[in-house]
Coordinates of C-alpha atoms in Angstrom, one line a residue:
X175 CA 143.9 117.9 25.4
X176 CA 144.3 114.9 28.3
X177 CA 141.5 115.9 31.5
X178 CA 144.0 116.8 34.5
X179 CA 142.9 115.9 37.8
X180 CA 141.9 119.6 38.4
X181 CA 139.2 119.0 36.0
X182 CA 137.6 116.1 37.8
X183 CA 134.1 116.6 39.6
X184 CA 132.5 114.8 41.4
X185 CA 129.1 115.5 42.1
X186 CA 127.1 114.2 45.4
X187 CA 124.5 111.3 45.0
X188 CA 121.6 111.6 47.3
X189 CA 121.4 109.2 49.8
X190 CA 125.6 108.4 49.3
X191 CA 127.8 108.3 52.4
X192 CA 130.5 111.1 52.5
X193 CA 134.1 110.1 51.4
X194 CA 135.3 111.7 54.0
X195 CA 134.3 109.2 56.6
X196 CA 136.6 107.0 54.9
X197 CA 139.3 107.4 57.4
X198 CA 140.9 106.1 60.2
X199 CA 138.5 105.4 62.9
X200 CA 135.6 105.5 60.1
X201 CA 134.1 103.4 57.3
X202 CA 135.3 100.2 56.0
X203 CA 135.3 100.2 52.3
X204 CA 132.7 97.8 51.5
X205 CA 132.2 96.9 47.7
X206 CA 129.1 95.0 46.1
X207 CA 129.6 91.6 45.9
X208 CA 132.8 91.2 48.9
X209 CA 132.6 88.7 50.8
X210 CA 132.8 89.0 54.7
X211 CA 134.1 87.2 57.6
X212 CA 134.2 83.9 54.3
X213 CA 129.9 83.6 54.5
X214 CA 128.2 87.0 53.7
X215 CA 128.0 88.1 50.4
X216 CA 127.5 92.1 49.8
X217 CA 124.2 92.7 48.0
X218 CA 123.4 95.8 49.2
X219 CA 124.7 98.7 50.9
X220 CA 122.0 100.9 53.1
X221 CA 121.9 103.7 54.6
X222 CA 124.4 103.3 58.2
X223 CA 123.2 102.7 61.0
X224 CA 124.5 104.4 64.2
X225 CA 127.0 102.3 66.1
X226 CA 125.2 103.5 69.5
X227 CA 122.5 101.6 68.6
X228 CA 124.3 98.2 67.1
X229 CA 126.3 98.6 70.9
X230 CA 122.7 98.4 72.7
X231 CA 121.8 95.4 70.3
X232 CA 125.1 93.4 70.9
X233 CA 124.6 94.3 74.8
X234 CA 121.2 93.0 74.7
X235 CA 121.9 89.7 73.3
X236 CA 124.6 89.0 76.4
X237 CA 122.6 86.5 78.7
X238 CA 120.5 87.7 81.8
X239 CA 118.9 86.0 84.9
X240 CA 115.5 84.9 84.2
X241 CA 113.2 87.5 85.8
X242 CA 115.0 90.2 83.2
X243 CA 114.7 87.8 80.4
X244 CA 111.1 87.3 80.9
X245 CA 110.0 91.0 80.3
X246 CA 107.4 90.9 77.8
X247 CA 109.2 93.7 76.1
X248 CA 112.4 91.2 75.0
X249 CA 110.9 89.8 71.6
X250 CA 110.6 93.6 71.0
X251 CA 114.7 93.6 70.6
X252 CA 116.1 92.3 68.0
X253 CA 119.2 90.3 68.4
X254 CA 122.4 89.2 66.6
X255 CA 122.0 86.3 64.4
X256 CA 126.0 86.3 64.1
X257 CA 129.0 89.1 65.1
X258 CA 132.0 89.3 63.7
X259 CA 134.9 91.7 63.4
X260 CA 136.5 93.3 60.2
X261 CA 140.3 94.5 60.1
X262 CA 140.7 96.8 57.5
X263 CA 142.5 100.3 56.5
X264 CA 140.8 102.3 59.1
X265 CA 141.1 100.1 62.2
X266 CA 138.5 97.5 63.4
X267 CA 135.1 97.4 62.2
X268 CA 132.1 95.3 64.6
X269 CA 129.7 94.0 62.6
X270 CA 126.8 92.3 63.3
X271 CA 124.3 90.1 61.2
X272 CA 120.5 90.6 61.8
X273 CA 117.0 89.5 60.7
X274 CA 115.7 91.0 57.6
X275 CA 113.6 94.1 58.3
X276 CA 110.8 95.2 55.5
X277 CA 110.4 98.6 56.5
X278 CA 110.7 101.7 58.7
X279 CA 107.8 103.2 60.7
X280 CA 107.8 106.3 58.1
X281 CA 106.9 103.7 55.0
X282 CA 104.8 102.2 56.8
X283 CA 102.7 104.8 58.0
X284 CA 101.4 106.5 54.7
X285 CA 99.9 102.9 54.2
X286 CA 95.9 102.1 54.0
X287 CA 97.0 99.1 55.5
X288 CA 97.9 101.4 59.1
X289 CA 94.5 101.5 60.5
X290 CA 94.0 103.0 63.9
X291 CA 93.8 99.3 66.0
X292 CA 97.9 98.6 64.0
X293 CA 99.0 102.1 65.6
X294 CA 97.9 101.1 69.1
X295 CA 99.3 97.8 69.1
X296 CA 102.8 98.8 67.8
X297 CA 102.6 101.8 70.1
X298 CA 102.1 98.7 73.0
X299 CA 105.2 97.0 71.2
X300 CA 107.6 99.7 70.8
X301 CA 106.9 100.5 74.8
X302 CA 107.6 97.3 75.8
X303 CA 110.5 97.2 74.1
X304 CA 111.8 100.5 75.2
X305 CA 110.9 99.6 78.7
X306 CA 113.0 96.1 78.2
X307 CA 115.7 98.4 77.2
X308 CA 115.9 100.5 80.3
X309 CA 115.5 97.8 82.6
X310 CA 118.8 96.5 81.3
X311 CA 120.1 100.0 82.1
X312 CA 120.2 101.4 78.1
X313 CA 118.4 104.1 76.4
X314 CA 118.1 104.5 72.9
X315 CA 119.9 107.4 71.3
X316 CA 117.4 108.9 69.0
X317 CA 113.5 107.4 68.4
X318 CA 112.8 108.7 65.2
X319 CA 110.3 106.8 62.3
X320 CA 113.3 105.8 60.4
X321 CA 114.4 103.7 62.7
X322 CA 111.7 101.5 63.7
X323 CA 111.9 98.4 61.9
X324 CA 109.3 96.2 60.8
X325 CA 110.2 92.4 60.3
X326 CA 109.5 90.0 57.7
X327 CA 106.6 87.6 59.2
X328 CA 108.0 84.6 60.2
X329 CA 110.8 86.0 61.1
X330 CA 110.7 88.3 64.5
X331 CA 113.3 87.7 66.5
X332 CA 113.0 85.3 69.2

C-alpha cells in the first residue's frame, strides 16, 4: 500500500532550527554547498545568531571620531570582514562575513587550560568591550556563555 502524506513523520533533530521560521520575514533557505553573494561557499550551518546582536556589530564597524575609536575596549568588537544582502522567498536577508571564532566561553571553561590568571584577563576584555559598546550608545541584548567567542590566534579582529 503507497505511504500517503498522512503517514509522514517527521521527528525533531536536536540542535535543528524550526521549519516554521521558514516564512516571510524569517529564515533564508540556506543549503550546504550554495554559494552566496558569487564568493562564499556554505560549509556549515550553526546554530543562528540573534539579528540584535549582528545590528550592534554592523553599527560598530560605521567610522567614529578618533577619541571613540581609541577606547581600549574596540579590538574587543569584532567587525565585518564583508556585508552583503540576500533576496530570497521570505524578503531580505543581511548577512555579514566574520572572523573565525574557535569557541564559546561555556567550552572553554570546563578546560584545564582556564586557570584563574585566563579568567581575570578575559573578564578585563569582555569589560572593555562592553564598555566600548555603550560608549557608542548600544547594549548587548543577552550576555550569556554561549555567546562569547574566542578567536583563532592570529586572527582577532583589528
Amino acid at each position: 500500500m503507497p505511504r500517503g502524506e498522512e503517514d509522514v513523520q517527521y521527528n525533531w533533530i536536536n540542535g535543528a532550527e524550526s521549519l516554521e521560521k521558514y516564512k516571510p520575514g524569517g529564515y533564508h533557505p540556506i543549503m550546504i554547498g550554495d554559494l552566496l553573494n558569487e564568493r562564499y561557499c556554505i560549509v556549515d550551518k550553526l546554530a543562528n545568531w540573534h539579528s540584535h546582536e549582528m545590528k550592534v556589530l554592523q553599527a560598530l564597524s560605521a567610522p567614529r571620531p578618533l577619541s571613540l575609536s581609541a577606547h581600549p575596549g574596540r579590538h574587543s568588537i569584532p567587525l565585518p570582514l564583508d556585508e552583503f544582502e540576500l533576496q530570497g522567498p521570505n524578503g531580505t536577508h543581511p548577512c555579514y562575513t566574520m572572523t573565525p571564532a574557535r569557541c564559546n566561553l561555556r567550552e572553554v571553561s570546563f578546560s584545564r587550560l582556564f586557570p584563574l590568571e585566563v579568567a581575570r584577563v578575559l573578564s578585563a576584555c569582555l569589560t572593555l568591550g562592553i564598555a566600548y559598546m555603550h560608549s557608542q550608545g548600544y547594549v548587548h541584548g543577552g550576555l550569556s556563555y554561549d555567546n562569547l567567542r574566542f578567536f583563532v590566534t592570529g586572527t582577532s579582529p583589528s
